[in-house]
Every structure is written in structure tokens, then in C-alpha cells.
PDB file of C-alpha atoms and ligand atoms in Angstrom:
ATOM      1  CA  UNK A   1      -2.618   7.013 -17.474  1.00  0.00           C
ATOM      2  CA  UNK A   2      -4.758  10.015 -16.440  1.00  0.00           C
ATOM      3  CA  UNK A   3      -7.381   7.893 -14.529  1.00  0.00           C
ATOM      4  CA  UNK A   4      -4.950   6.249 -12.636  1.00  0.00           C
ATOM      5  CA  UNK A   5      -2.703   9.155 -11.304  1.00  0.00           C
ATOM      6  CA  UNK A   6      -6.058  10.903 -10.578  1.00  0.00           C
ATOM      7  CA  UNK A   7      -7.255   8.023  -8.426  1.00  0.00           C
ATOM      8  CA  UNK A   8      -3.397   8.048  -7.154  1.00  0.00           C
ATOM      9  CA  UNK A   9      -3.693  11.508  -5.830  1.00  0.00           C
ATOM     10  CA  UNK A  10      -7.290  11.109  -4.360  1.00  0.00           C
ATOM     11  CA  UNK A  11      -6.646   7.796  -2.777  1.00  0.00           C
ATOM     12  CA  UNK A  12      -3.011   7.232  -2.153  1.00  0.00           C
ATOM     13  CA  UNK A  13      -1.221   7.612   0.948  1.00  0.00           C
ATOM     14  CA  UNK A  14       2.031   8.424   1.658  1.00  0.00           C
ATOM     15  CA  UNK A  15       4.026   6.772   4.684  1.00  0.00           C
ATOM     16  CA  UNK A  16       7.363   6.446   6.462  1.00  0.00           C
ATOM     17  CA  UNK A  17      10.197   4.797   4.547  1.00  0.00           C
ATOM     18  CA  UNK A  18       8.816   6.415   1.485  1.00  0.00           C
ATOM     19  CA  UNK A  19       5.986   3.871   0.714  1.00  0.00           C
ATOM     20  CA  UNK A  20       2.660   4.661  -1.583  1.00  0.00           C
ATOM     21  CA  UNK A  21      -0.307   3.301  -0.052  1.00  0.00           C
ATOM     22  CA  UNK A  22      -2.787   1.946  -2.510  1.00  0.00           C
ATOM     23  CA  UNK A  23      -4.725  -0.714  -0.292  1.00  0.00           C
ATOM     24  CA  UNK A  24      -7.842   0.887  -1.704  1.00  0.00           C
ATOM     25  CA  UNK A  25      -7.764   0.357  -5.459  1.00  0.00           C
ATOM     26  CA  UNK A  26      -4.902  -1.574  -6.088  1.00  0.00           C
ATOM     27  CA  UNK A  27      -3.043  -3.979  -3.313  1.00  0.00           C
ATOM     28  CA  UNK A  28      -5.565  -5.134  -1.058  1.00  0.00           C
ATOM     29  CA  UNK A  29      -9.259  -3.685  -1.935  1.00  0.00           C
ATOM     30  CA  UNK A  30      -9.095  -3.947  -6.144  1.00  0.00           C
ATOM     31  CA  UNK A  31     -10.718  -1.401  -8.400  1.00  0.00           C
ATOM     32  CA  UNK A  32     -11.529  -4.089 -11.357  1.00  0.00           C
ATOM     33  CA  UNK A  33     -12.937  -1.409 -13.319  1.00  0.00           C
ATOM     34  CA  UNK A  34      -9.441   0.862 -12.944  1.00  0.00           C
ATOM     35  CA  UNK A  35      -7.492  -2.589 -13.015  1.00  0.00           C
ATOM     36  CA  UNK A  36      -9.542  -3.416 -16.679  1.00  0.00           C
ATOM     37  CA  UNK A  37      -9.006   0.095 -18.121  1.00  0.00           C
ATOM     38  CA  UNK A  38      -5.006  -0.465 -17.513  1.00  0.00           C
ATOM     39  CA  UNK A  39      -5.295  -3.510 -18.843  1.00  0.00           C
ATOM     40  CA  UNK A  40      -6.051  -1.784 -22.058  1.00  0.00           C
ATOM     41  CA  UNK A  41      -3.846   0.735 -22.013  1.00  0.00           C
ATOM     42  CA  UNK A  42      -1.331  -2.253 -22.167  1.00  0.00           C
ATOM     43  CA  UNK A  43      -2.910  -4.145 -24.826  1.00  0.00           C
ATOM     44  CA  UNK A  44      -2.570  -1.126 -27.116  1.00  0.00           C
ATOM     45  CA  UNK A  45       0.764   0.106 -25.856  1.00  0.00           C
ATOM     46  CA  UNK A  46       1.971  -3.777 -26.594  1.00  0.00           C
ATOM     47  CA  UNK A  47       0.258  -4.408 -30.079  1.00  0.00           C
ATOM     48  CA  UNK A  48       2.990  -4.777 -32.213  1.00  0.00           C
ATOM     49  CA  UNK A  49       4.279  -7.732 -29.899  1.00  0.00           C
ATOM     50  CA  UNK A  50       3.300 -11.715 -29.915  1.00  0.00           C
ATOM     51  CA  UNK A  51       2.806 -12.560 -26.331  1.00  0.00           C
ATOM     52  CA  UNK A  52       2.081 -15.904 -25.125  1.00  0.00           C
ATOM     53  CA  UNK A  53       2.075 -15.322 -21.497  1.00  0.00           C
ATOM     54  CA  UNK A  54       1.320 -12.825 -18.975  1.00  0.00           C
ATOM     55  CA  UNK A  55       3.400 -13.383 -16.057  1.00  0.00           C
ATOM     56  CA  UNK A  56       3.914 -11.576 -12.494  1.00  0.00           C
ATOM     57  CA  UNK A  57       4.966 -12.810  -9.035  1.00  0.00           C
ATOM     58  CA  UNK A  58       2.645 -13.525  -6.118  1.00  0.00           C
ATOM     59  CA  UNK A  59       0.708 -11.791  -4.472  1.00  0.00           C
ATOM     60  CA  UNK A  60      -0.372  -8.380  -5.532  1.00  0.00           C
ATOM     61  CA  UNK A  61       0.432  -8.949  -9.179  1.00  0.00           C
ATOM     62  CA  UNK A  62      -1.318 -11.702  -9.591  1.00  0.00           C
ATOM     63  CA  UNK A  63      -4.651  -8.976 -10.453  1.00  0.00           C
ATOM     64  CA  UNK A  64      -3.136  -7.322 -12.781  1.00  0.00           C
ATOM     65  CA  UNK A  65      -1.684 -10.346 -14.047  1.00  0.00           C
ATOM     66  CA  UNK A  66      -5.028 -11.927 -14.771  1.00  0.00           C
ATOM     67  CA  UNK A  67      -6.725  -8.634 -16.210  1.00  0.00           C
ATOM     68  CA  UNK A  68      -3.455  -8.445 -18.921  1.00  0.00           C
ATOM     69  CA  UNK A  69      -3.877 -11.559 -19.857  1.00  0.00           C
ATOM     70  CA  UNK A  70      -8.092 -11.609 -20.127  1.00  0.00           C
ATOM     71  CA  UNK A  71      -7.745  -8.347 -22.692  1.00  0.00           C
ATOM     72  CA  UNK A  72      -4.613 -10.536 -24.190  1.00  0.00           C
ATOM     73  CA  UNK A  73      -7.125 -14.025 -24.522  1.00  0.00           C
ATOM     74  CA  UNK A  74      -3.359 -15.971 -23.437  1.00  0.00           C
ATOM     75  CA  UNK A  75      -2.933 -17.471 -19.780  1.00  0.00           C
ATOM     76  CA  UNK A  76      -1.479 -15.689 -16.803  1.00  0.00           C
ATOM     77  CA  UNK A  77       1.290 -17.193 -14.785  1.00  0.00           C
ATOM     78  CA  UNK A  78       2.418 -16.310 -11.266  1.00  0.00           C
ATOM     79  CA  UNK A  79       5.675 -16.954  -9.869  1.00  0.00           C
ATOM     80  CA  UNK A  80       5.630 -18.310  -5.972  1.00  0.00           C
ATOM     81  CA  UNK A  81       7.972 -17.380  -3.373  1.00  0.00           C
ATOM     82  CA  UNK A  82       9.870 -19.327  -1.142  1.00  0.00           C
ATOM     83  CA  UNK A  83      12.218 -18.564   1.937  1.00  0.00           C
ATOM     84  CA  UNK A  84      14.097 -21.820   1.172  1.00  0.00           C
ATOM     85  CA  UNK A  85      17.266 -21.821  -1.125  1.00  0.00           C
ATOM     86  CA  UNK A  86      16.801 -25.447  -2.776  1.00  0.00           C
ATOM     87  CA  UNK A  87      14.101 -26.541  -4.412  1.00  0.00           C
ATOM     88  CA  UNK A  88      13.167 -29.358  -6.893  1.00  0.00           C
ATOM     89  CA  UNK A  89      14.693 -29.353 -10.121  1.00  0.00           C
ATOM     90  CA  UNK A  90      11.584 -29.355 -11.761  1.00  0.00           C
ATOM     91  CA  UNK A  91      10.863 -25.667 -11.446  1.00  0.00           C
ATOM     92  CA  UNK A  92      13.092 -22.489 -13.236  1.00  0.00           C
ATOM     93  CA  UNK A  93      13.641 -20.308 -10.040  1.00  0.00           C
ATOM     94  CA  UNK A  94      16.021 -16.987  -9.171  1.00  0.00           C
ATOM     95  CA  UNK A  95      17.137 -15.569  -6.060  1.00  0.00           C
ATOM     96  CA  UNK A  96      15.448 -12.420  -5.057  1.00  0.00           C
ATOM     97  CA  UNK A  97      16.852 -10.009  -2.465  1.00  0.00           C
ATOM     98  CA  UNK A  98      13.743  -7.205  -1.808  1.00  0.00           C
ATOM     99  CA  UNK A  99      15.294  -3.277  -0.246  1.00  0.00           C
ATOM    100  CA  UNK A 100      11.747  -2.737   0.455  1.00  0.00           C
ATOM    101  CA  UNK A 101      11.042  -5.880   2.616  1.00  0.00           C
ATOM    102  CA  UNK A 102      14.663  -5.889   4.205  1.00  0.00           C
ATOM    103  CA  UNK A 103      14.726 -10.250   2.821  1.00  0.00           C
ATOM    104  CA  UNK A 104      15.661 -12.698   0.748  1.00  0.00           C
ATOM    105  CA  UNK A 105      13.294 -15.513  -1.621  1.00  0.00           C
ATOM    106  CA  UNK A 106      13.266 -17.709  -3.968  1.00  0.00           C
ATOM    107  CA  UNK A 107      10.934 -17.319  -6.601  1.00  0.00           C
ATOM    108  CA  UNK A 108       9.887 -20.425  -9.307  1.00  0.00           C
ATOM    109  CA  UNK A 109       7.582 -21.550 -11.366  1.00  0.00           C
ATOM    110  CA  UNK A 110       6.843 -25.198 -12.857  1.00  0.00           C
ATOM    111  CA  UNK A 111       8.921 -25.925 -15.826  1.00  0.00           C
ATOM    112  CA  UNK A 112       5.874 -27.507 -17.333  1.00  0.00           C
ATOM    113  CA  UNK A 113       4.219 -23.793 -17.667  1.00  0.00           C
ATOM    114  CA  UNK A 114       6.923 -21.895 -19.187  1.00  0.00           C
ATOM    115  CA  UNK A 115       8.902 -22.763 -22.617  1.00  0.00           C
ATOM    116  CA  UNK A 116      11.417 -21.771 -24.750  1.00  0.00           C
ATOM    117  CA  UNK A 117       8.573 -20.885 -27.041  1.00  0.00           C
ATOM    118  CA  UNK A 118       6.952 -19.074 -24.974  1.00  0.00           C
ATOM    119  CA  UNK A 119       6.835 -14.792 -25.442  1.00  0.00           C
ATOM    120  CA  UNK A 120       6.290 -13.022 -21.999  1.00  0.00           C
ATOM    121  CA  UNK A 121       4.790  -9.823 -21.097  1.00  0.00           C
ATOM    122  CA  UNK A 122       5.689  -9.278 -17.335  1.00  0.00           C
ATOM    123  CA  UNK A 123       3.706  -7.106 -15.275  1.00  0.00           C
ATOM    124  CA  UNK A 124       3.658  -5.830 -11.492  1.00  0.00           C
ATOM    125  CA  UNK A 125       2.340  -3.546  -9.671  1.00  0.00           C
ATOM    126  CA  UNK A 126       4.929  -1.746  -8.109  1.00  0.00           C
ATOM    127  CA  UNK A 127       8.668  -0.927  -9.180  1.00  0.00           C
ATOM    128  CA  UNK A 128      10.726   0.245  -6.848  1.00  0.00           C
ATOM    129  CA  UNK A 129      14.483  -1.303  -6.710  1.00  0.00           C
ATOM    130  CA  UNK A 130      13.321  -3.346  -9.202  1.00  0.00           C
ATOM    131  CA  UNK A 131      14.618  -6.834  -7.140  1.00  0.00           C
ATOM    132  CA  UNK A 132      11.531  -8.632  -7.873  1.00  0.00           C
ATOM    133  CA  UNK A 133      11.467  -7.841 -11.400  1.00  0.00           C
ATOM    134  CA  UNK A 134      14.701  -8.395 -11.679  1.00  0.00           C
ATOM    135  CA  UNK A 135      14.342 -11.883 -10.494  1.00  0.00           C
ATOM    136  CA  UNK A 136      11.634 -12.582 -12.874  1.00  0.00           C
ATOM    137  CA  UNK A 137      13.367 -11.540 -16.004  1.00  0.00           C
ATOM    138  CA  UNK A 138      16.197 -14.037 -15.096  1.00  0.00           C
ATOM    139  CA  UNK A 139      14.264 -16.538 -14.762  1.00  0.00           C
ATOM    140  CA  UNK A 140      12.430 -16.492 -17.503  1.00  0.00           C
ATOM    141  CA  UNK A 141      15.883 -16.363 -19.314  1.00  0.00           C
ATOM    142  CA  UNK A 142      17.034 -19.342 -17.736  1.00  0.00           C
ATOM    143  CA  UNK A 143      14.044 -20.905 -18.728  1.00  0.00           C
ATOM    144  CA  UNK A 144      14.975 -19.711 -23.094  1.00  0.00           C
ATOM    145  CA  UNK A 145      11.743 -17.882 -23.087  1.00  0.00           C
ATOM    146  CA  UNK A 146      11.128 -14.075 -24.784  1.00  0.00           C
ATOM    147  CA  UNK A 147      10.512 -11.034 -22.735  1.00  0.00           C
ATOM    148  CA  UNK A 148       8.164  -8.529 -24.663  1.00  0.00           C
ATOM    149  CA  UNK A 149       8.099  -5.978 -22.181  1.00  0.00           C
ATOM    150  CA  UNK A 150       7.591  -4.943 -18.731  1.00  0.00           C
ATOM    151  CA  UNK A 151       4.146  -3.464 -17.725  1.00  0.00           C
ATOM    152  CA  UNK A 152       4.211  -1.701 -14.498  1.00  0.00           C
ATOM    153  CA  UNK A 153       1.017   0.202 -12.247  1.00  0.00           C
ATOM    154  CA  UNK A 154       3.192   2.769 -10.072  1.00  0.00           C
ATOM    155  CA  UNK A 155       7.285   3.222 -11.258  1.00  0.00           C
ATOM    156  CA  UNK A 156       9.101   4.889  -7.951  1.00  0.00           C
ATOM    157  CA  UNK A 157      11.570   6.500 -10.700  1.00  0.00           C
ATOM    158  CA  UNK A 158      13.245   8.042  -7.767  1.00  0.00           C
ATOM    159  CA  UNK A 159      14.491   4.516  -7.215  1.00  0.00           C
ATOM    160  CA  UNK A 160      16.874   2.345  -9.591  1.00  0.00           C
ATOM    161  CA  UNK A 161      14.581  -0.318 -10.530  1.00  0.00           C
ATOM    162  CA  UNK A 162      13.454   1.292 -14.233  1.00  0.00           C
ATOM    163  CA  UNK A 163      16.683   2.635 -15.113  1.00  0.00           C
ATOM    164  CA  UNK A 164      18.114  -0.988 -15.021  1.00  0.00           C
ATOM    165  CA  UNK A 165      15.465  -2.310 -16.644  1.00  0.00           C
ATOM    166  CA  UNK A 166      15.852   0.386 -19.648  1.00  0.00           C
ATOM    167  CA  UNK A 167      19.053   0.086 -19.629  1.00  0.00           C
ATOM    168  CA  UNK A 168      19.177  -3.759 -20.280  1.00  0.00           C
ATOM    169  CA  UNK A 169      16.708  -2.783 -23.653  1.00  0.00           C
ATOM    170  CA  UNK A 170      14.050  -3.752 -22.103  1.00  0.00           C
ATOM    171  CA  UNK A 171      10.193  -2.100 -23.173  1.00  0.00           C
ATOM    172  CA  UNK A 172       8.882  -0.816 -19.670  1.00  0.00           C
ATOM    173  CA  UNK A 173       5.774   0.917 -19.834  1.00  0.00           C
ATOM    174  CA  UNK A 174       4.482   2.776 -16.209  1.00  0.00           C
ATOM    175  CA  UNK A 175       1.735   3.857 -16.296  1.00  0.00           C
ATOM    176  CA  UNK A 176       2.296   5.807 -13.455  1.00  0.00           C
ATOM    177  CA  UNK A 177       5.309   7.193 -12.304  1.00  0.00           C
ATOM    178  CA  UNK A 178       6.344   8.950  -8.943  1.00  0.00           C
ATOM    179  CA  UNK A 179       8.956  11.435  -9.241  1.00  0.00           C
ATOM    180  CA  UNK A 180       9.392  12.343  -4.970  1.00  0.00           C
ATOM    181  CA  UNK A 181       7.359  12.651  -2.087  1.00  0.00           C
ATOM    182  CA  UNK A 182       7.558  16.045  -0.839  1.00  0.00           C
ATOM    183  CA  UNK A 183       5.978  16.817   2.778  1.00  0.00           C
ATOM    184  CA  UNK A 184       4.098  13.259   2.693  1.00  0.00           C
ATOM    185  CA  UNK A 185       2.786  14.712  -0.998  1.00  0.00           C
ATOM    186  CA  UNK A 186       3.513  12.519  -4.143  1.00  0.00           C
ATOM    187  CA  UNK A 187       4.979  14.740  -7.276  1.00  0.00           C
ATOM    188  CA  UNK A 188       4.340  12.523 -10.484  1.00  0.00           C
ATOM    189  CA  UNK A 189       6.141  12.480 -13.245  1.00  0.00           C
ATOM    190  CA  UNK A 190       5.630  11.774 -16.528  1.00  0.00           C
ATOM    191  CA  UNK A 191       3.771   8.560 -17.261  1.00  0.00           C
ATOM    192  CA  UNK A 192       4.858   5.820 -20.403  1.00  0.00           C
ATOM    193  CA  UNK A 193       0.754   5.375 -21.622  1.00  0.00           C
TER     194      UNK A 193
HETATM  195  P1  G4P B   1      12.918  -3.571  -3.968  1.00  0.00           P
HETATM  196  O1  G4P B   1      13.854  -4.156  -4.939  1.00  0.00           O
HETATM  197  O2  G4P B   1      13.251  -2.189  -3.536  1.00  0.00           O
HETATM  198  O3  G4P B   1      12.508  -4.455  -2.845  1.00  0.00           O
HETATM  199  O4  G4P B   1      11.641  -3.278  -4.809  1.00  0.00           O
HETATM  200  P2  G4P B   1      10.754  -4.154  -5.687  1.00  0.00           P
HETATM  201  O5  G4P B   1      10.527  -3.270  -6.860  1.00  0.00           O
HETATM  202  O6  G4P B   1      11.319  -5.504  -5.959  1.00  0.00           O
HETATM  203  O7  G4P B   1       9.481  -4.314  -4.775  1.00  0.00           O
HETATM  204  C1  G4P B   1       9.517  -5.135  -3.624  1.00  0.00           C
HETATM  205  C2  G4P B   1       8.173  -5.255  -2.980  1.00  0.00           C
HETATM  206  O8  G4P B   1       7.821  -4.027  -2.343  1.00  0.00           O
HETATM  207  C3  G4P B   1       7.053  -5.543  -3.935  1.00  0.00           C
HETATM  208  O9  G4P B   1       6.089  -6.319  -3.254  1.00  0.00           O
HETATM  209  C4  G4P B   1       6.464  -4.162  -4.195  1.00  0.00           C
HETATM  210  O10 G4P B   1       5.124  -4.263  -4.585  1.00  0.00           O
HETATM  211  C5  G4P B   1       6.600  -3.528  -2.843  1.00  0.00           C
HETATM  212  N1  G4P B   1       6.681  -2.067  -2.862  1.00  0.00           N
HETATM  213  C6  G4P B   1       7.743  -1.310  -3.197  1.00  0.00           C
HETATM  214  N2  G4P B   1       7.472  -0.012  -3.019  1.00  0.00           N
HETATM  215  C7  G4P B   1       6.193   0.050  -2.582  1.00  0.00           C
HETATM  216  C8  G4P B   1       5.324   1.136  -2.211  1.00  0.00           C
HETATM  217  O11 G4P B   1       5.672   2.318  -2.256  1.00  0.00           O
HETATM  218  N3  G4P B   1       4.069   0.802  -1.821  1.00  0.00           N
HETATM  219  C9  G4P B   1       3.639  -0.489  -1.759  1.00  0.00           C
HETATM  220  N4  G4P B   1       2.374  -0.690  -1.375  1.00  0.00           N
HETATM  221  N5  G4P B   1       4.431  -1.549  -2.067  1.00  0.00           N
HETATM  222  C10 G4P B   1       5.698  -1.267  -2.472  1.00  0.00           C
HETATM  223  P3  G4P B   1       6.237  -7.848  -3.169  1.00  0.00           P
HETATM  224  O12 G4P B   1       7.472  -8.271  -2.424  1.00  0.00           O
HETATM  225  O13 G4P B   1       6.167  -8.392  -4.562  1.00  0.00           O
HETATM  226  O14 G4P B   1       5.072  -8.341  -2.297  1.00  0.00           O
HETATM  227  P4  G4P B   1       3.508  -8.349  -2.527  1.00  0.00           P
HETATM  228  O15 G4P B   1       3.041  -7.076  -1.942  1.00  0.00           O
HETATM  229  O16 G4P B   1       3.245  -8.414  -3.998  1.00  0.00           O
HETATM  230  O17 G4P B   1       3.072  -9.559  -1.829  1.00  0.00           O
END
């Protein structure tokens, strides 16, 4: 998505331990307006798919999340994280281990707000490892509901995450996609929409 590597290469910041910075459009200060337009590119790249629910995991997805599902007209859902291991048996929840943060979580959501019926689009913003993804596609498995796809803001394709996701047939669409940071520069690659 040309407007979004644009505002990527303006914008973004590179830093140690080979982290994007996007605090100004995308993580912390939120460029609707960008954060609408992907929202779009989504919709059409995911037209030939029935999707019930648009689902991420707190915090920064939640945004997206709840643009996805606006141009969609179905509800967005958010997993929440926990540091505990157990909790009550009335949620789905997997086991998350995050490279990037260097810990472990539990992610759930109520079993009341996902169903076997229901058809999932996921979305995040970033995919690195892919941990957190990961964690979401299992449990909405264990809870006998349909992935549609994965939409993703900013793939690190340097980094396993999308290749495992690919490789398990899944539909992930980046819409932007870094290839390397070079001298505290970001190379992209090629982008899915
Ligand atoms: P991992 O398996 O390597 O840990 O990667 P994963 O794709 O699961 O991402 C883990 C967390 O790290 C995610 O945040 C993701 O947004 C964040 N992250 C990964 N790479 C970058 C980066 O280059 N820049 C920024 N800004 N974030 C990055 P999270 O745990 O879901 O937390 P939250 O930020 O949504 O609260």
C-alpha cells in the first residue's frame, strides 16, 4: 500500500534490536484517515470471503481491529492478555511466548463471543516472529471457528512470522513489508495490496 510505505519512510524510525518506530501514525498517536484507507484495501483484498468477525489482540491492534470491522459492518473482538497460566474455563485461551518482548502470556477471549460459526479475519499491526499471531490462530481453532485470512500493517519478512503463517495455507495480506534495515534505513519489499 503506496500511502502507507510512503508515510513509513517519512515517519518511521528505526532503533536498536531492529524495531520500526511508528508511534506517530500507527501505535500510539493514530492516523484514522491512513488507518481507514487500509481498512479498505482489506475489504477489497478479502471480498470473496464471509467474515463474521474481525479479531486482533490487545493493545495496538485493537485500531485496526475496529476500522476492519467498521468497512466490514461485523463486530471486532480483542483478545486480552494475561501473565497468569490458569484461567476460568469459560474463556478459549493459548499460550503466547513474544522474541520481541523477551515474555510469556496468556491470551483469551469469552467463549460467549466466539463460535464455531463464526468466520474470522485476524488482523495486527505488526508481524514479526509471528508469536502473537500464532497464538491467536490457535485459539480460534480451539474454539471450531474459520480463519479467512490474516491482515497485517508492517510484515518484518526478515523474520519467520509470515513464512509460517503461509506455510500453514493461510491468506496473509501485508500491506507493508520490511525487507532489512540497513544503516538504521528500512529497505521495503514488496507489499501483498
Ligand atoms: P515475536 O513473536 O517476535 O514477539 O513477534 P510478534 O510478531 O508476536 O510481535 C510481538 C510484539 O512486538 C507485538 O506487540 C508487535 O506489535 C511488537 N513488535 C514486533 N516488532 C516490532 C517493531 O519493529 N516495532 C514495533 N513498534 N512493535 C513491534 P504486542 O506484544 O502485541 O504488544 P502491543 O504493542 O500490541 O501492546
Amino acid at each position: 500500500m503506496k500511502e502507507l510505505e510512503q508515510r513509513i519512510m517519512e515517519d518511521g524510525r528505526v532503533r536498536p534490536g531492529e524495531i520500526l518506530l511508528v508511534d506517530g501514525f500507527i501505535n500510539q498517536g493514530i492516523d484514522v484517515t491512513l488507518m481507514s484507507n487500509m481498512a479498505k484495501v482489506w475489504r477489497d483484498y478479502f471480498n470473496d470471503k464471509t467474515i463474521t468477525k474481525v479479531m486482533t489482540i490487545e493493545a495496538s491492534g485493537i485500531a485496526v481491529a475496529v476500522l476492519v470491522a467498521q468497512e466490514l459492518n461485523v463486530p471486532a473482538l480483542f483478545a486480552k492478555k494475561y501473565e497468569t497460566v490458569n484461567l476460568t474455563d469459560d474463556r478459549h485461551c493459548a499460550r503466547v511466548y513474544s522474541y520481541t518482548r523477551g515474555r510469556e502470556y496468556t491470551i483469551a477471549v469469552s467463549k460467549r463471543l466466539l463460535s464455531p460459526d463464526d468466520h474470522v479475519l485476524l488482523v495486527d499491526d505488526f508481524l514479526a516472529n509471528g508469536c502473537a499471531i500464532q497464538g491467536l490462530v490457535k485459539l480460534v481453532r480451539s474454539a471450531g471457528a474459520t480463519i479467512e485470512g490474516v491482515g497485517i500493517v508492517i510484515e518484518k519478512a526478515f523474520q519467520k512470522g509470515g513464512k509460517i503463517l503461509r506455510d500453514q495455507g493461510l491468506d496473509v495480506c501485508s500491506l507493508a513489508r520490511i525487507a532489512a534495515f540497513e544503516d538504521d534505513r528500512v529497505i521495503l519489499g514488496e507489499a501483498d495490496a
